[in-house]
Every structure is written in structure tokens, then in C-alpha cells.
Amino acid sequence: MAVRTIKDIDPEGKRVLVRVDFNVPLREGIITDDTRMQRALPTLKNLLERGASLIVMSHLGRPGGEKKPEFSLSQLKDHLAKITGVKVIMAPDVIGAEVEALANNLKAGEILLLENTRYYGEETKNDPDFSAKLAKLGDLYVNDAFGAAHRAHASTEGITKYLPSYAGLLMEKECAFFDKVLENPEKPFIAIIGGAKVSSKIAVLESLLEKADAFVIGGGMAYTFMKEQGKTIGNSLVEEEFAVTARSFLTKAESAGVKVLLPLDHIVADTFSEDATPEAVDNVNVPDGKLAMDVGPKTVAAVGELLSNAKTVVWNGPMGVFEFDSFAKGTLDVANMVADCAGTTVVGGGDSVAAVNKFNLADKIDHVSTGGGASLEYLEGKALPGVVALKE
Ligand code: AMP
């Protein structure tokens, strides 16, 4: 079911309350990466150009219901004015008479930026009174915060009970891509799942088992599976408590005829450190005393083979410790192959997105999600409360 979007409304002369995900990294008050603000721009500009006034709200960090200045949205005000090119007024609070007066006096083409929604504990408790007070600030509600859509909070879900509610353009795009790959993937569909832990990715693997034609399992999580297959894994990462789950996944995949590609060779080290000496192991088994830090060239070639005719690719989680330059090649090579793949390519989940950005490949991928937790839950097949509330 599709979401209602801002394309369905005439916002002229309306006060539009827009929930964005401006949870940007800050160092000493300076924004170190404004990607999340940039990704909300199409929605903000679209509404401004069509004659709306905007009341913009977001959370920032975890102030835990307290008005801590280091989490103040005022640190984003000047940058928001710069990238939108319009007047931005900073609200002294999130709700209350003073904020309501500012919202009422706002002119078309102006933005009122609210304080951090998480200055109130009621936000994360999805408190109905708090939702109703937020709703007083606008005539319409627009949610463009895909990154917060997996949380039923007052500003993402509760508020939709008090105002006509629509998805912003980013939210619409995120949902459209995930729905496309999950509901009706063009085949062959390859899922590349990596990262540190089986525990955080097993629900995605299970959920995609019925949909994918093949899995690539890489990163630290691969070694729990490999140990179950009777391979030696040296000192590589392992989650013994997930051994049974890993075995059961491999058995289910096998009986469903779904291919699972695990690392065929490795780049190992003696210790987990940035300056450890990388050593190539041209064997599926990891030698005693060694720690697998990345996949090797044979594995990369096998991934390339799978991707050569893939029509749909979902990638979540790096193939190795890509943060360390000596162990980034497997992830870089896979990122390049995903970028070059002719099929629909979607990258979701914090660290694979970080890898794609680090390698400057985001423009070559069909969709790079802005939501770490939200994209993970989408791929797990869970209904996201912030999205459900916008369904037609
Ligand atoms: P996740 O958040 O679960 O996607 O995990 C991402 C993290 O997994 C990154 O910080 C990687 O450095 C880490 N990682 C990837 N491969 C390995 C590996 N072979 N051993 C240890 N950590 C790894």
C-alpha cells in the first residue's frame, strides 16, 4: 500500500509542520556531515516554492527529556538558512504559547525551526497530549524523517492522529525502493549481508530467505557460519550462542535451493588493530592464531560472478574492517561492483552506507538509505510505525 505524499496536497498559505531527521554529527557545535539535512532539502524546497510556511522539527542525539544545550537545534539554524536560502527563525522551545505565536505569525516562504523534540520525555513515550500540542503548530503534517520511522514517537506517529498527514519526498523514495525490492524484486535478487554480528543481522537473513536467489555473507559475522560448516576460523569473530541459528539458516537455505556464498579466502592479521600487517590467506580455512579482517580476491571474484547478472541487489553491512585502510579492499571492491551493477541497487544500514560514502560511490547506487535502524527493520519485514501512519 502506497503512502500519501505531499504531491497530493496544495500547501499554499498553509503552515506545514515537517518532521525531518536532522540528527547530524556535530563537533564543538560544528556540523561535520550535513547529508541528512541535504536529503530533506527537496521536500523543504518543494513546500516553500508552493507557498507554504514551514515549522521544522527533529530530534538531535539523546538529551533524555532534558534541555541540554549541546543537543540544541539552534546549532543547525544558520546552516538550514544557508542551504534553503530562506529566513529561518529559531523557536525557544518545542511547544507552548510562545512557539504557537511564532508559528501563527510565520509568513509564506519562511521556516520556524523548533527545538529538539527529545527535550521532552513525552516525545519518546508517544504521549498523546504532547502530540496534540505539537499539532497546534501546523495545519498539515509532513513526515520526511525516514531515519526515525521505526520509532512510534509523538513527532513521528502520535501526531498523525491530530493532523492530516503526508510523506515527504525522501520518505516516499525510501519506501518506494524498499517496497520494490521486498514486494516485487526482479530476479535474480542477491542479498549481500555483512558487518560484525550475526545477532544484529539474522532477522534480515531470515526475512530475505523467501525472496533472495543468493546471499553473500561477509564481514565478522561470516565466521560463525563458517565454524558451523566445519572450517577453521582461527581467532576470528564468533558468536557461539548463535551457532544453532546459523546452522539452521544454512540448512533452510540449502533446502530452498538458495545459494549462500561465504568467504573463500581471507585477509588476516595477528591482532585487531589499524597498523596490523595484512596477510593474504588463499584458503577457505583461517590459520590458527590469525584473525580474519577482510575477504580476499577469490571471494570478491565470486561476488562479482553473482552480481554480473543480478537484477536486484540489497547490501547491508561491510565485508571487512573497512575503517582500517589495510583491510578495506574487500568492501571497496564489492562497493564498486554494486555501483556498476545494472540491476536495481539499494544500500541500507549504517556501516555499508558509511563505506559507500567513504568510497564516493553513492551517486552510482540507485538508492542509499538515510535510515540505519529503519532500513534494517524494513528489510526484516517489520512494519515501521512512522510509515504505517501515512498509508492510504
Ligand atoms: P554492523 O554495524 O553490524 O554492520 O557492523 C559493522 C562493523 O563490522 C564495522 O565496524 C566493521 O569494522 C566490522 N567488521 C567487519 N568485518 C569484520 C571482521 N572480519 N572482524 C571484525 N569486525 C568486522
XYZ file of C-alpha atoms in Angstrom, residues 18-293:
276
model
C 7.550 18.960 8.836
C 9.312 16.216 10.814
C 12.829 15.784 9.405
C 15.801 13.708 10.512
C 18.400 16.375 11.301
C 20.215 14.068 13.693
C 23.573 15.165 12.228
C 27.029 14.595 13.736
C 28.388 17.701 15.488
C 31.852 18.501 16.820
C 32.026 21.511 19.126
C 28.842 22.894 17.607
C 30.013 22.452 14.007
C 28.150 20.075 11.672
C 30.694 17.518 10.431
C 28.384 15.821 7.888
C 25.192 17.504 6.644
C 23.977 14.600 4.469
C 20.767 14.241 6.458
C 19.940 17.933 6.058
C 20.699 17.799 2.334
C 18.445 14.768 1.880
C 15.477 16.693 3.380
C 16.017 19.679 1.073
C 13.826 18.527 -1.864
C 10.791 18.323 0.459
C 11.504 21.640 2.184
C 12.092 23.460 -1.111
C 9.055 21.890 -2.771
C 6.757 23.083 0.022
C 8.359 26.545 0.245
C 8.137 27.051 -3.517
C 4.466 26.131 -3.402
C 3.709 28.893 -0.899
C 3.800 27.139 2.463
C 5.353 28.325 5.695
C 7.281 25.545 7.413
C 7.580 24.566 11.028
C 10.519 22.165 11.011
C 11.159 19.716 13.830
C 13.688 16.967 14.561
C 15.435 15.150 17.339
C 19.189 15.514 17.780
C 21.107 12.996 19.850
C 19.748 11.721 23.134
C 19.138 14.561 25.570
C 16.878 12.188 27.550
C 13.997 14.609 28.114
C 16.238 17.418 29.373
C 17.015 20.785 27.779
C 20.752 20.216 27.356
C 22.358 22.960 25.209
C 24.763 20.569 23.482
C 21.713 18.979 21.808
C 20.089 22.266 20.785
C 18.750 22.521 17.231
C 19.876 26.169 17.292
C 23.290 24.841 16.209
C 21.675 23.952 12.856
C 19.784 27.209 12.271
C 22.384 29.097 10.204
C 23.181 26.099 8.051
C 19.481 25.494 7.402
C 19.094 29.121 6.299
C 22.130 28.749 4.044
C 21.013 25.584 2.253
C 17.352 26.609 1.883
C 18.062 30.253 1.088
C 15.130 31.437 3.207
C 14.638 33.147 6.560
C 14.864 30.719 9.499
C 13.527 31.715 12.899
C 14.761 29.701 15.876
C 11.991 28.741 18.313
C 12.854 28.967 22.022
C 11.148 25.634 22.717
C 9.266 22.750 21.067
C 5.742 23.534 22.281
C 3.982 26.292 24.245
C 2.309 29.683 23.787
C 5.449 31.493 22.619
C 6.148 28.879 19.927
C 2.479 28.906 18.863
C 2.614 32.693 18.417
C 5.744 32.386 16.263
C 4.084 29.669 14.146
C 0.940 31.799 13.705
C 2.942 34.825 12.584
C 5.124 32.924 10.151
C 4.956 34.186 6.557
C 4.826 32.039 3.429
C 8.348 31.051 2.429
C 9.736 31.221 5.985
C 10.878 28.477 8.334
C 10.388 28.209 12.072
C 12.895 25.677 13.441
C 11.683 24.038 16.648
C 13.940 22.956 19.481
C 14.957 19.306 19.903
C 11.798 17.178 20.186
C 13.637 14.943 22.659
C 13.929 17.842 25.112
C 10.606 16.335 26.230
C 10.423 12.767 27.577
C 6.880 12.730 26.210
C 8.314 12.531 22.680
C 9.739 9.005 23.006
C 6.781 7.915 25.168
C 4.464 8.916 22.292
C 2.399 10.954 24.759
C -0.971 11.997 23.221
C -1.047 15.413 24.982
C 2.382 16.237 23.652
C 1.332 15.134 20.131
C -1.751 17.370 20.381
C 0.390 20.350 21.477
C 2.736 19.810 18.531
C -0.257 19.555 16.193
C -1.409 23.046 17.268
C 1.611 24.480 15.423
C 0.507 23.497 11.904
C -2.394 22.936 9.519
C -0.812 19.874 7.908
C 1.823 17.368 8.981
C 4.569 16.006 6.727
C 6.953 13.257 7.774
C 10.268 13.155 5.901
C 12.234 11.520 8.717
C 12.730 8.011 7.377
C 15.627 7.585 9.808
C 13.176 7.856 12.724
C 10.261 5.984 11.124
C 10.893 2.754 13.038
C 10.029 4.538 16.283
C 6.446 5.255 17.349
C 7.214 8.654 18.846
C 4.947 11.675 19.300
C 6.511 13.596 16.398
C 6.597 10.600 14.028
C 3.433 8.636 14.810
C 1.282 10.158 17.575
C 0.861 13.444 15.745
C -0.747 11.776 12.709
C -3.881 11.298 14.836
C -4.300 15.087 15.103
C -3.421 16.472 11.647
C -3.860 15.432 8.004
C -0.559 13.618 7.414
C 1.627 13.058 4.371
C 5.022 11.636 3.424
C 7.771 13.952 2.240
C 9.714 13.200 -0.933
C 12.582 11.454 0.868
C 10.199 9.287 2.875
C 8.324 8.430 -0.317
C 11.559 7.499 -2.115
C 12.831 5.335 0.758
C 9.527 3.436 0.942
C 9.286 3.050 -2.840
C 12.754 1.469 -3.093
C 12.350 -0.868 -0.148
C 8.858 -1.887 -1.281
C 10.134 -2.528 -4.792
C 12.921 -4.846 -3.670
C 10.895 -6.576 -0.972
C 7.494 -6.949 -2.572
C 8.328 -7.494 -6.174
C 12.063 -7.955 -6.717
C 13.254 -8.516 -10.237
C 15.225 -11.750 -10.299
C 17.959 -12.740 -9.759
C 17.881 -10.992 -6.376
C 21.197 -11.010 -4.484
C 21.396 -10.019 -0.821
C 24.841 -9.019 0.438
C 24.874 -9.044 4.218
C 27.959 -8.254 6.262
C 29.067 -6.478 9.387
C 30.186 -7.588 12.789
C 27.366 -9.580 14.269
C 25.082 -12.460 13.354
C 22.817 -11.345 16.187
C 22.011 -7.999 14.562
C 21.558 -9.413 11.022
C 19.887 -12.781 11.492
C 16.358 -11.335 11.259
C 17.246 -9.780 7.878
C 18.692 -13.062 6.627
C 15.597 -14.991 7.710
C 13.227 -12.415 6.212
C 15.031 -12.357 2.853
C 15.312 -16.135 2.665
C 11.985 -16.423 0.838
C 12.847 -13.614 -1.568
C 16.537 -13.781 -2.465
C 18.089 -16.147 -5.003
C 21.513 -15.919 -3.376
C 23.170 -14.497 -0.279
C 26.667 -13.210 0.188
C 27.576 -13.329 3.858
C 30.755 -11.416 4.678
C 32.342 -9.434 7.481
C 32.896 -10.676 11.010
C 29.502 -12.408 11.089
C 30.563 -14.876 8.387
C 32.868 -16.782 10.741
C 30.106 -18.109 12.996
C 28.575 -19.673 9.858
C 31.941 -20.992 8.672
C 32.689 -22.593 12.013
C 29.346 -24.391 11.748
C 30.446 -25.692 8.343
C 33.490 -27.252 9.983
C 36.012 -24.706 8.694
C 38.792 -23.442 10.957
C 38.386 -19.761 11.819
C 41.473 -19.039 13.962
C 40.809 -16.098 16.259
C 38.149 -14.553 14.003
C 34.974 -13.092 15.433
C 32.469 -15.714 16.543
C 29.149 -15.726 18.405
C 28.919 -19.213 19.902
C 25.381 -18.517 21.132
C 24.262 -18.064 17.514
C 25.830 -21.296 16.244
C 22.498 -23.151 16.183
C 20.735 -20.218 14.475
C 23.493 -20.022 11.868
C 23.307 -23.770 11.184
C 19.521 -23.612 10.893
C 19.757 -20.729 8.396
C 22.240 -22.671 6.247
C 20.018 -25.767 6.313
C 16.902 -23.779 5.351
C 18.750 -22.037 2.526
C 20.042 -25.338 1.222
C 16.623 -26.976 1.176
C 15.147 -23.900 -0.530
C 17.851 -24.041 -3.198
C 19.164 -20.614 -2.197
C 22.906 -20.174 -2.661
C 24.920 -18.874 0.290
C 28.372 -17.559 -0.573
C 30.684 -17.356 2.451
C 34.309 -16.129 2.299
C 36.513 -18.395 0.145
C 39.757 -16.655 1.120
C 40.780 -14.028 3.630
C 42.982 -11.129 4.582
C 44.131 -11.876 8.110
C 46.100 -10.183 10.882
C 47.697 -11.174 14.189
C 45.779 -8.539 16.133
C 42.707 -6.362 15.638
C 44.455 -3.052 15.018
C 44.819 -0.419 12.349
C 48.565 -0.927 11.919
C 48.435 -4.754 11.949
C 50.198 -6.293 8.929
C 47.678 -7.675 6.413
C 48.378 -11.203 5.214
C 46.541 -12.943 2.359
C 45.323 -16.487 3.037
C 44.450 -18.286 -0.207
C 42.425 -20.922 1.588
C 38.924 -21.170 2.986
C 40.353 -22.091 6.420
C 41.799 -19.374 8.643
C 45.139 -20.474 10.204
C 45.423 -20.867 13.983
C 46.270 -17.654 15.788
C 45.119 -15.447 12.875
C 42.151 -13.132 12.741
C 40.153 -12.671 9.504
C 39.792 -8.927 8.888
